[in-house]
C-alpha cells in the first residue's frame, strides 16, 4: 500500500450562472481520499452531491467546474474531454446513486446491464463477462444469481436493486466508489447488509469510498473520517469516532436536533443558523497534509 | 377516538390479489399520539390510506369518534374530523396554486366563513408569516412546504390527524422544527395523532404508544417506554430496535 492519496482535490468550485449573477454551489472544497471510508454529510443544498458529481465530470453546462488541482492517482482529471472522462468514469471511479429504481434500465435484464457495463471497460469476451457478472452478484450476496441475471429491474426489491447497482459499479474494479445516499431508500435491515458489502470491498480491495449521506449517526458508525459541509464549504473535518465531540456549532447543532431514543426530551433544539458559518473560520486541524491518514 | 378491528386491505383481483393488511386491530384514545412502525411494504401507510378513504378495497370495522365508516363513501363530517398529512411535501402541493389558493379552497370546501382571517390564523399557527401567503410552492423550502401541508390539514379544524412519514423527506434540522410544531399544535388544539414512520427515534419522540408491523400484520403493540428500554416481546421488534441503532460492523 502506498501512502499517496487515491484522489486529491484542491479548491474545487462549481458555479452556475443565474439571472441574479453566478451562484457557487461548491465553494473551495479541498480534501484527500486514501484507502478509507470518507463520509460527506450536510443538509440538502450544502453541495455534498455536487462535489461527487464534479469529481466524475457530471456537472452539465451551464454549470462550471474549476479547481486548483484534481488528481486521481497522480493524474489530473480536471476538465477532461468527454471521451477521456468516459474511460475514467465507471472504470476507475464509479458512482452508486440514491434510488436503484431510477438508475437501472427498466427494459434490460439485470444480467445484460452488468455485462454491458463490464465489457465497456474490460473489453472481455461475452462469456467471460457473463462469468464475471455472476461472480459480482455473488459478491454482493445475491443468493440466486442465475435467476437474478434474467430478471428485469421491476422484478427485484429495492435492497436487491441497490446491491445490483453496486455489483455493476464494481465489476470493472474501480479504485474509488462514490456512493450518493446509497442506503436512504432502503429499510434498516437491508441497509446493514448493503453497508457490510461496501465495507468489505474497501478492506479487501483497498478501494477508496466517498459516502455522501445526511444521516450523521450512520456516518459516525460506518466511516473512518467525516467532512461536514455547509453552504458549499467544508466547515469541519474530523475522525468519525470523534463526531459526537464535534466543535463546530453547525455540526453540534445538527447532532442535537436528532431525536434520541435513549434520551427523551420535551422539545428538540432547533438549529439557529449564523451567517458567520458561510464564510467564517473552518475547523480542519490537519487539512494541509497530503497523507490520507493525517486528515 | 379511533377503533380499528379486523381490518383487511387488498389490491388487485383474485389470481394476483395482494393482501397488504391482514386482520389488524388497534385503538387510539382521544388526545393520544399513536405510532405505526415497520419496514417498507409492511402495510403501515396502507392502513392510514384506508382510514382516510383513499383505498376502497378494505373490509372490517373502522370507527372514528363512535361512527362506523362505510367502505366507499365518506361524508363531510368525516373530513371535518379526520385529515391527513403526506410524506412528500414536494408532491402534495399543487405547483400552480399559491399558498393562499390552497388554503382558501380547502376552507371553502369545508364550508367555513371568514376565510381571510382564517388563512392568517392558520399561517400563524404553523409558524409562517404573512409574507408567505401569496407564494407558490417552488418559492418555499421543503420544511415550509410541509408547514403549508399541515396548515391545509388544520384548515378543517380536525380532531384526528393522520401523519404519513411527515418528516422523512426533510433534513434533520428541519425535521426538529416540524416535530416541535406538531407537538405544539397537538397541545394547543387537543389533537389526536396517528403517525407512520420508519424511524423509531422519531416515533419515540412523538408518540405514547406504537404498533410494530411486519408483512401486513401487527406484531406487537407497545408503549414508548418499553421501546426505549428495548424490551420488545417479539423477536422482530428487538431486531428492528437493534437495526435502527445504527450500523454495527459485521
Short mmCIF file of N, CA and C in Angstrom, two decimals, chain A residues 207-272:
data_model
loop_
_atom_site.label_atom_id
_atom_site.label_comp_id
_atom_site.label_asym_id
_atom_site.label_seq_id
_atom_site.Cartn_x
_atom_site.Cartn_y
_atom_site.Cartn_z
N UNK A 207 -10.07 -0.20 -1.81
CA UNK A 207 -10.79 0.80 -2.58
C UNK A 207 -10.99 2.04 -1.71
N UNK A 208 -11.12 3.19 -2.34
CA UNK A 208 -11.50 4.40 -1.60
C UNK A 208 -12.99 4.62 -1.74
N UNK A 209 -13.65 4.96 -0.64
CA UNK A 209 -15.10 5.15 -0.70
C UNK A 209 -15.45 6.55 -0.23
N UNK A 210 -16.21 7.26 -1.07
CA UNK A 210 -16.77 8.55 -0.64
C UNK A 210 -18.25 8.30 -0.39
N UNK A 211 -18.67 8.48 0.84
CA UNK A 211 -20.02 8.10 1.25
C UNK A 211 -20.79 9.38 1.58
N UNK A 212 -21.64 9.79 0.64
CA UNK A 212 -22.41 11.02 0.83
C UNK A 212 -23.70 10.67 1.55
N UNK A 213 -23.99 11.35 2.64
CA UNK A 213 -25.18 10.99 3.41
C UNK A 213 -25.65 12.17 4.23
N UNK A 214 -26.92 12.16 4.62
CA UNK A 214 -27.37 13.18 5.55
C UNK A 214 -27.54 12.59 6.94
N UNK A 215 -27.25 11.30 7.07
CA UNK A 215 -27.51 10.60 8.33
C UNK A 215 -26.24 10.59 9.19
N UNK A 216 -26.20 11.49 10.16
CA UNK A 216 -24.98 11.67 10.95
C UNK A 216 -24.63 10.42 11.75
N UNK A 217 -25.63 9.79 12.34
CA UNK A 217 -25.33 8.63 13.17
C UNK A 217 -24.74 7.50 12.36
N UNK A 218 -25.32 7.32 11.17
CA UNK A 218 -24.83 6.26 10.30
C UNK A 218 -23.38 6.52 9.90
N UNK A 219 -23.08 7.73 9.50
CA UNK A 219 -21.73 8.08 9.09
C UNK A 219 -20.76 7.91 10.25
N UNK A 220 -21.17 8.31 11.44
CA UNK A 220 -20.30 8.19 12.61
C UNK A 220 -19.91 6.74 12.85
N UNK A 221 -20.83 5.83 12.58
CA UNK A 221 -20.53 4.43 12.84
C UNK A 221 -19.81 3.75 11.69
N UNK A 222 -20.12 4.19 10.48
CA UNK A 222 -19.66 3.44 9.32
C UNK A 222 -18.33 3.95 8.77
N UNK A 223 -18.11 5.26 8.80
CA UNK A 223 -16.96 5.82 8.08
C UNK A 223 -15.74 5.93 8.98
N UNK A 224 -14.57 6.21 8.35
CA UNK A 224 -13.35 6.44 9.10
C UNK A 224 -13.19 7.93 9.40
N UNK A 225 -13.64 8.75 8.47
CA UNK A 225 -13.37 10.17 8.53
C UNK A 225 -14.58 10.88 7.98
N UNK A 226 -14.90 12.06 8.48
CA UNK A 226 -16.10 12.76 8.05
C UNK A 226 -15.77 14.20 7.67
N UNK A 227 -16.31 14.63 6.53
CA UNK A 227 -16.29 16.04 6.17
C UNK A 227 -17.69 16.58 6.39
N UNK A 228 -17.81 17.70 7.06
CA UNK A 228 -19.13 18.30 7.24
C UNK A 228 -19.22 19.54 6.36
N UNK A 229 -20.24 19.56 5.50
CA UNK A 229 -20.37 20.66 4.54
C UNK A 229 -21.51 21.57 4.92
N UNK A 230 -21.30 22.86 4.74
CA UNK A 230 -22.36 23.84 4.93
C UNK A 230 -22.21 24.90 3.85
N UNK A 231 -23.28 25.17 3.14
CA UNK A 231 -23.29 26.21 2.10
C UNK A 231 -22.09 26.12 1.15
N UNK A 232 -21.79 24.90 0.70
CA UNK A 232 -20.77 24.74 -0.33
C UNK A 232 -19.34 24.67 0.18
N UNK A 233 -19.15 24.72 1.49
CA UNK A 233 -17.79 24.62 2.01
C UNK A 233 -17.70 23.49 3.04
N UNK A 234 -16.48 22.99 3.23
CA UNK A 234 -16.27 22.04 4.32
C UNK A 234 -16.04 22.88 5.57
N UNK A 235 -16.92 22.75 6.56
CA UNK A 235 -16.73 23.56 7.76
C UNK A 235 -15.96 22.81 8.84
N UNK A 236 -15.98 21.48 8.76
CA UNK A 236 -15.25 20.74 9.78
C UNK A 236 -14.85 19.38 9.22
N UNK A 237 -13.65 18.95 9.57
CA UNK A 237 -13.18 17.62 9.19
C UNK A 237 -12.76 16.92 10.46
N UNK A 238 -13.23 15.71 10.66
CA UNK A 238 -12.78 15.01 11.86
C UNK A 238 -12.93 13.51 11.70
N UNK A 239 -12.25 12.79 12.58
CA UNK A 239 -12.37 11.33 12.56
C UNK A 239 -13.78 10.96 12.99
N UNK A 240 -14.33 9.93 12.33
CA UNK A 240 -15.73 9.61 12.57
C UNK A 240 -16.00 9.29 14.04
N UNK A 241 -15.04 8.67 14.70
CA UNK A 241 -15.31 8.29 16.09
C UNK A 241 -15.38 9.52 17.00
N UNK A 242 -14.85 10.66 16.53
CA UNK A 242 -14.93 11.88 17.33
C UNK A 242 -16.12 12.75 16.97
N UNK A 243 -16.99 12.24 16.08
CA UNK A 243 -18.07 13.10 15.57
C UNK A 243 -18.92 13.65 16.70
N UNK A 244 -19.14 12.83 17.73
CA UNK A 244 -20.02 13.31 18.79
C UNK A 244 -19.34 14.33 19.70
N UNK A 245 -18.03 14.54 19.47
CA UNK A 245 -17.34 15.61 20.18
C UNK A 245 -17.02 16.76 19.24
N UNK A 246 -17.82 16.92 18.20
CA UNK A 246 -17.53 17.94 17.19
C UNK A 246 -17.50 19.32 17.83
N UNK A 247 -16.68 20.21 17.24
CA UNK A 247 -16.50 21.54 17.80
C UNK A 247 -17.34 22.60 17.08
N UNK A 248 -17.51 22.43 15.77
CA UNK A 248 -18.18 23.49 15.02
C UNK A 248 -19.65 23.59 15.43
N UNK A 249 -20.14 24.81 15.66
CA UNK A 249 -21.53 24.96 16.12
C UNK A 249 -22.55 24.34 15.15
N UNK A 250 -22.23 24.34 13.86
CA UNK A 250 -23.17 23.74 12.90
C UNK A 250 -23.28 22.23 13.12
N UNK A 251 -22.13 21.58 13.23
CA UNK A 251 -22.14 20.13 13.46
C UNK A 251 -22.85 19.80 14.77
N UNK A 252 -22.54 20.58 15.79
CA UNK A 252 -23.17 20.33 17.09
C UNK A 252 -24.67 20.55 17.01
N UNK A 253 -25.08 21.59 16.26
CA UNK A 253 -26.50 21.87 16.10
C UNK A 253 -27.22 20.73 15.40
N UNK A 254 -26.58 20.20 14.35
CA UNK A 254 -27.18 19.08 13.63
C UNK A 254 -27.34 17.88 14.55
N UNK A 255 -26.30 17.59 15.31
CA UNK A 255 -26.33 16.41 16.18
C UNK A 255 -27.42 16.54 17.24
N UNK A 256 -27.57 17.74 17.79
CA UNK A 256 -28.52 17.87 18.90
C UNK A 256 -29.96 17.93 18.41
N UNK A 257 -30.16 18.19 17.09
CA UNK A 257 -31.54 18.27 16.62
C UNK A 257 -32.12 16.88 16.32
N UNK A 258 -31.30 15.84 16.49
CA UNK A 258 -31.82 14.48 16.27
C UNK A 258 -32.56 13.99 17.50
N UNK A 259 -33.77 13.45 17.32
CA UNK A 259 -34.41 12.83 18.48
C UNK A 259 -33.66 11.57 18.86
N UNK A 260 -33.51 11.32 20.16
CA UNK A 260 -32.78 10.12 20.56
C UNK A 260 -33.67 9.25 21.42
N UNK A 261 -33.63 7.96 21.13
CA UNK A 261 -34.48 7.03 21.87
C UNK A 261 -34.09 6.99 23.34
N UNK A 262 -32.79 6.98 23.59
CA UNK A 262 -32.35 6.76 24.96
C UNK A 262 -32.43 8.03 25.80
N UNK A 263 -32.57 9.19 25.15
CA UNK A 263 -32.62 10.43 25.90
C UNK A 263 -33.83 11.26 25.49
N UNK A 264 -35.01 10.91 26.00
CA UNK A 264 -36.21 11.64 25.60
C UNK A 264 -36.19 13.08 26.11
N UNK A 265 -36.74 13.98 25.31
CA UNK A 265 -36.86 15.36 25.77
C UNK A 265 -38.15 15.96 25.26
N UNK A 266 -38.55 17.00 25.92
CA UNK A 266 -39.83 17.63 25.62
C UNK A 266 -39.81 18.26 24.22
N UNK A 267 -38.82 19.10 23.98
CA UNK A 267 -38.69 19.78 22.68
C UNK A 267 -37.32 19.54 22.11
N UNK A 268 -37.25 19.47 20.79
CA UNK A 268 -35.96 19.28 20.15
C UNK A 268 -35.31 20.64 19.95
N UNK A 269 -34.02 20.76 20.25
CA UNK A 269 -33.35 22.02 19.97
C UNK A 269 -33.30 22.27 18.47
N UNK A 270 -33.61 23.47 18.06
CA UNK A 270 -33.64 23.80 16.63
C UNK A 270 -32.36 24.52 16.27
N UNK A 271 -31.85 24.19 15.09
CA UNK A 271 -30.60 24.78 14.62
C UNK A 271 -30.79 26.28 14.37
N UNK A 272 -29.98 27.09 15.04
CA UNK A 272 -30.00 28.54 14.78
C UNK A 272 -28.86 28.85 13.84
#
